[in-house]
Short mmCIF file of C-alpha atoms and ligand atoms in Angstrom, two decimals:
data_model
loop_
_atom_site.label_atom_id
_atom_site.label_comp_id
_atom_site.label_asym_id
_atom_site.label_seq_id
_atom_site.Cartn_x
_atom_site.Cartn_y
_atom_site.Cartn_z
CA UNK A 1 -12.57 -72.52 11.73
CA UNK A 2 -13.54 -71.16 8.39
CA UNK A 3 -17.27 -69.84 10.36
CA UNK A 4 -14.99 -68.33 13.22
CA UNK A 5 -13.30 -66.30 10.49
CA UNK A 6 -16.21 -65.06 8.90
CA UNK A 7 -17.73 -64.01 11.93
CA UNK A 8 -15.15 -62.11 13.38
CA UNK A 9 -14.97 -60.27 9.93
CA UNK A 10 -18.74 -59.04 10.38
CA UNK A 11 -18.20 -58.02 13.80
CA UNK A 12 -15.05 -55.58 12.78
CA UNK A 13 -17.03 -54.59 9.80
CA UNK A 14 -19.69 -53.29 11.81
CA UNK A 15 -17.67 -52.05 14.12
CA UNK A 16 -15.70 -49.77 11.48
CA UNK A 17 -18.86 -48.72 10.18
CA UNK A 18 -19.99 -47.62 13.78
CA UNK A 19 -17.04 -45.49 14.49
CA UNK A 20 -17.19 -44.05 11.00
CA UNK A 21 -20.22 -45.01 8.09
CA UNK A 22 -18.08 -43.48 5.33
CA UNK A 23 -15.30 -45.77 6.17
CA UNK A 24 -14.86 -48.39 3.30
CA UNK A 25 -17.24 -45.89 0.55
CA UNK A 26 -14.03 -43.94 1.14
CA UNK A 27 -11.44 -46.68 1.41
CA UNK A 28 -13.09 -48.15 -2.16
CA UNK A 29 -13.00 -44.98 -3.76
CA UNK A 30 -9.29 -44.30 -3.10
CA UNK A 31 -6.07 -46.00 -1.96
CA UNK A 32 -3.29 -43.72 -1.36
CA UNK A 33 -0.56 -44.75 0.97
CA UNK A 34 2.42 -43.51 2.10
CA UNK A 35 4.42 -46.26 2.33
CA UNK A 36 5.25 -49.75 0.78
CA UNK A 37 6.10 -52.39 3.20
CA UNK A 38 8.67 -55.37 2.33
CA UNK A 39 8.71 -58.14 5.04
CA UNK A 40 8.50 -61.71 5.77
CA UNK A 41 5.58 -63.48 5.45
CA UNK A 42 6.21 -64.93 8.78
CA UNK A 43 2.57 -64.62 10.58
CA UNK A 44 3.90 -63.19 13.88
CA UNK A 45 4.82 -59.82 11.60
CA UNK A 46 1.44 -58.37 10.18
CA UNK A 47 2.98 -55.06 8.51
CA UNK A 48 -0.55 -53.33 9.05
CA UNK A 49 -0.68 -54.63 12.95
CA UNK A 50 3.16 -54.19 14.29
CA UNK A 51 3.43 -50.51 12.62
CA UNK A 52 0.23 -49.39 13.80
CA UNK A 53 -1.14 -48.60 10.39
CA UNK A 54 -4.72 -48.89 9.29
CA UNK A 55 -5.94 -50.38 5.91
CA UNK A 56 -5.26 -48.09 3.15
CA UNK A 57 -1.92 -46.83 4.96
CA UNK A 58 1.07 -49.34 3.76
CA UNK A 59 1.17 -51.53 0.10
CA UNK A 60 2.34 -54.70 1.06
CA UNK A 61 4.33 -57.51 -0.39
CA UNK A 62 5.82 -60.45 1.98
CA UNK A 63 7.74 -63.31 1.33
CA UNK A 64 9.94 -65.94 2.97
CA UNK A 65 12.59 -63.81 4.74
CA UNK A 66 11.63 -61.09 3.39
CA UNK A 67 14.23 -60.97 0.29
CA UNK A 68 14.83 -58.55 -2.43
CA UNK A 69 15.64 -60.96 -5.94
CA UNK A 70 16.53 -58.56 -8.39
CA UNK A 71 14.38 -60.52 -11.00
CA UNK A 72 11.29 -61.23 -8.71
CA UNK A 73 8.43 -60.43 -10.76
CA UNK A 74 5.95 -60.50 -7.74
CA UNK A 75 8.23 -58.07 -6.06
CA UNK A 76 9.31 -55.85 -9.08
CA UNK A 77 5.31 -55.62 -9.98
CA UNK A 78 4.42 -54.20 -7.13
CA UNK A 79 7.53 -51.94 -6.20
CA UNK A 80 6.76 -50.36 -9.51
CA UNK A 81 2.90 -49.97 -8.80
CA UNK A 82 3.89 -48.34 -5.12
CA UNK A 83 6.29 -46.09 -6.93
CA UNK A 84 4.90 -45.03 -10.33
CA UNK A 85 1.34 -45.42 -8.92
CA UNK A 86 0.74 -44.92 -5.63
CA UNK A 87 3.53 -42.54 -5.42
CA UNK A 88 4.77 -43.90 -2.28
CA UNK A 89 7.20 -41.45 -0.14
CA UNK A 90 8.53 -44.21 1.97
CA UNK A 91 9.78 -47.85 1.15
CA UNK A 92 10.16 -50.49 4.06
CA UNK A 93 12.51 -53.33 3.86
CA UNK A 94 11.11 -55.11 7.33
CA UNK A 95 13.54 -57.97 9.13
CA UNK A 96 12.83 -59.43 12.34
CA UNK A 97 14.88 -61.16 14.73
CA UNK A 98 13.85 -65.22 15.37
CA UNK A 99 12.96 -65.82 11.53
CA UNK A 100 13.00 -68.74 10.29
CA UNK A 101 14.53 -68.16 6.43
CA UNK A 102 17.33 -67.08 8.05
CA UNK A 103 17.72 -69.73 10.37
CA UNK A 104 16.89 -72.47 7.58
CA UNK A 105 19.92 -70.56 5.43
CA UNK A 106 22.59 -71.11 8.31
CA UNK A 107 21.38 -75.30 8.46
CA UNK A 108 23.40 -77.72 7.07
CA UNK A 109 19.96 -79.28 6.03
CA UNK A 110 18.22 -79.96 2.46
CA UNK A 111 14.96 -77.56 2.32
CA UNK A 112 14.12 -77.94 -1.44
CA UNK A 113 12.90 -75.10 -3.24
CA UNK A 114 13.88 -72.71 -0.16
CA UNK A 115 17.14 -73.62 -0.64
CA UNK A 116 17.14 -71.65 -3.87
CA UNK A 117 15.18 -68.91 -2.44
CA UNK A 118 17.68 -68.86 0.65
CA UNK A 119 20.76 -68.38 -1.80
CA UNK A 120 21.19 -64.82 -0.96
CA UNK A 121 21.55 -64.86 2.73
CA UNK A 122 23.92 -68.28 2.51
CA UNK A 123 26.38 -65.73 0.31
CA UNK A 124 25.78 -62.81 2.97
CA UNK A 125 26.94 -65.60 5.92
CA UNK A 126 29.79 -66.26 3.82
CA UNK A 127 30.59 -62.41 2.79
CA UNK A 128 30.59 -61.98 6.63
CA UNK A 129 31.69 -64.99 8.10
CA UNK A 130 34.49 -63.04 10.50
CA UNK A 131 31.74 -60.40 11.64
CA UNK A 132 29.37 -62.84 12.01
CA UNK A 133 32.31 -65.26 13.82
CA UNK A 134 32.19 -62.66 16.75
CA UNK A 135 28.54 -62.90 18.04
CA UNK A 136 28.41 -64.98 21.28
CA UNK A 137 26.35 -67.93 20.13
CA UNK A 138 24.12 -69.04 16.95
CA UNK A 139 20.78 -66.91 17.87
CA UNK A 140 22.88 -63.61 17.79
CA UNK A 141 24.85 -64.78 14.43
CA UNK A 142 21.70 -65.07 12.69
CA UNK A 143 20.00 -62.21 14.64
CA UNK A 144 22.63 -60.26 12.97
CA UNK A 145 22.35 -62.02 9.66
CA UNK A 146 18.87 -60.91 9.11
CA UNK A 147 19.92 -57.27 9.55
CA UNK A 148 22.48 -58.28 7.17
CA UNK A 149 19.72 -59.13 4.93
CA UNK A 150 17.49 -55.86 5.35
CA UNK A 151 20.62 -53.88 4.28
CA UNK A 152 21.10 -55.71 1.52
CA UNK A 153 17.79 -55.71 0.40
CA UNK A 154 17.29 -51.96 0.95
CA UNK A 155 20.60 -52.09 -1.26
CA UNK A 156 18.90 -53.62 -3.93
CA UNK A 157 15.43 -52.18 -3.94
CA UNK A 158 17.61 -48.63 -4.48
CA UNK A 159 19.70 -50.36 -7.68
CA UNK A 160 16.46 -51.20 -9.45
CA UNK A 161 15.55 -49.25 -12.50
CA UNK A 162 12.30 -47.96 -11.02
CA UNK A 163 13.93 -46.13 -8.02
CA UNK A 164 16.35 -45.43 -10.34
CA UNK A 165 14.46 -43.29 -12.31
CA UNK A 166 11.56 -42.53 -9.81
CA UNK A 167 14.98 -40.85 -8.56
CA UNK A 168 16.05 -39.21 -12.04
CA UNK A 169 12.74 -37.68 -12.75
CA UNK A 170 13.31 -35.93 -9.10
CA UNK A 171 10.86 -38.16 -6.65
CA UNK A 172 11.41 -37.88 -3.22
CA UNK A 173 11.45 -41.46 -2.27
CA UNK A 174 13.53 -43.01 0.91
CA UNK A 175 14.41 -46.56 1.44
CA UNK A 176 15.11 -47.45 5.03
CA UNK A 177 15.71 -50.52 6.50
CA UNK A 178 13.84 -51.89 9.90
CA UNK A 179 13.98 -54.99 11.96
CA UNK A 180 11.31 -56.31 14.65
CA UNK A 181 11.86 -58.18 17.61
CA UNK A 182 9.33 -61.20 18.31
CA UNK A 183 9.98 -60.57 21.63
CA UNK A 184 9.38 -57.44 22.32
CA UNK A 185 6.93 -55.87 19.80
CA UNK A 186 9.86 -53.13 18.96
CA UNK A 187 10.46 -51.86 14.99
CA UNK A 188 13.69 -50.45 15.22
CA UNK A 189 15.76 -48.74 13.15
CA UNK A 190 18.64 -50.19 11.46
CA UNK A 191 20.29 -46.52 10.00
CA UNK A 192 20.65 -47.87 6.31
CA UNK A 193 18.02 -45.52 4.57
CA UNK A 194 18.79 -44.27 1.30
CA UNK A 195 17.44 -41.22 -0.43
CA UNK A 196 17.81 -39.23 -3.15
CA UNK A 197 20.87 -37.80 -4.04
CA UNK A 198 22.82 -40.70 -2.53
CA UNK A 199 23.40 -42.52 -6.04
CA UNK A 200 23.72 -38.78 -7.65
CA UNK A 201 26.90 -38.94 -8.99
CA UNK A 202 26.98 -42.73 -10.55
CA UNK A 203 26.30 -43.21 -14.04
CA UNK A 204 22.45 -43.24 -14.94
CA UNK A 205 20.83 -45.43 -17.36
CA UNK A 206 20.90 -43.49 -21.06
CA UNK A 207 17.60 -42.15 -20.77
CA UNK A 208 17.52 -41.05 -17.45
CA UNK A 209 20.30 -38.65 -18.29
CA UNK A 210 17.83 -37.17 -21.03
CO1 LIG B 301 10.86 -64.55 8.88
#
């Protein structure tokens, strides 16, 4: 398996340096991408693969449904890199439909550690129990619950110090939020981006207002 692996990474090696024999001197010299990519490390939903983008384009960082904890390290470390930088223009929170953290937040079913991990989108299924009350059977309920989740989590990523400030100091940074369907290959738009300006007139930490 391991061989298989291996191999198919010399073939699209040489094949990169075919089409272009300045490709990685230039990649290794110089990442600058435009956008930062949160999603869920679910396999099926390769950030660089389902948005078309080659290496170099989008920073990454996935994990299990694809949640924004306001005191993930992992997370915080490299929001901050993409933003202070990488200078990123364009922050992704990525959902998709079918995904499993989501589902394994709506059982009624010990998962361990996930469990604690989950938290969030067990308190977003309560928050909007009624909404959620309306969808025609469990798939759609937690179809919607993981948009749920990406507006949330674009929510949060805009209420952390570093886009607050990145924001203060007069970066033009947008957060949007996107979902994917398994099913059909589709990113689509879920009309929760926030930009500048938008938290303009709450209170800024002390020495942002400097
Ligand atoms: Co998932």
């Amino acid at each position: 398996m391991l061989n298989d692996l291996l191999a198919r990474n010399r073939a699209w090696s040489d094949q990169r340096q075919a089409q272009e024999p300045d490709y990685f001197t230039r990649l290794a010299a110089l990442q600058a991408p435009e956008f930062f990519w949160i999603g869920c490390s679910d396999s099926r939903v390769p950030a660089n693969v389902v948005a078309g983008l080659d290496p170099g384009e989008v920073f990454v960082h996935r994990n299990v449904a694809n949640l924004v904890h306001s005191s993930d390290m992992n997370l915080l470390s490299a929001l901050e890199f993409a933003v202070d930088a990488l200078s990123v223009r364009e922050i992704i929170v990525c959902g998709h439909y079918g995904c499993g953290g989501v589902k394994a937040a709506t059982e009624d079913l010990p998962h361990g550690l996930a469990d604690h991990w989950l938290e969030p989108i067990r308190r977003l299924a309560r928050a909007y129990a009624v909404d959620l009350g309306r969808e025609r059977d469990l798939e759609a309920q937690r179809d919607r619950l993981a948009e749920l989740n990406v507006a949330e989590g674009v929510r949060r990523v805009c209420e952390t110090p570093i886009l607050q400030k990145a924001w203060a100091r007069g970066a033009d940074i947008r957060v949007h939020g996107l979902i994917y369907g398994l099913k059909d290959g589709r990113l689509r738009d879920l009309d929760c981006s926030i930009g500048p300006g938008h938290f303009q007139n709450r209170q800024l930490p002390q020495e942002a207002q400097e």
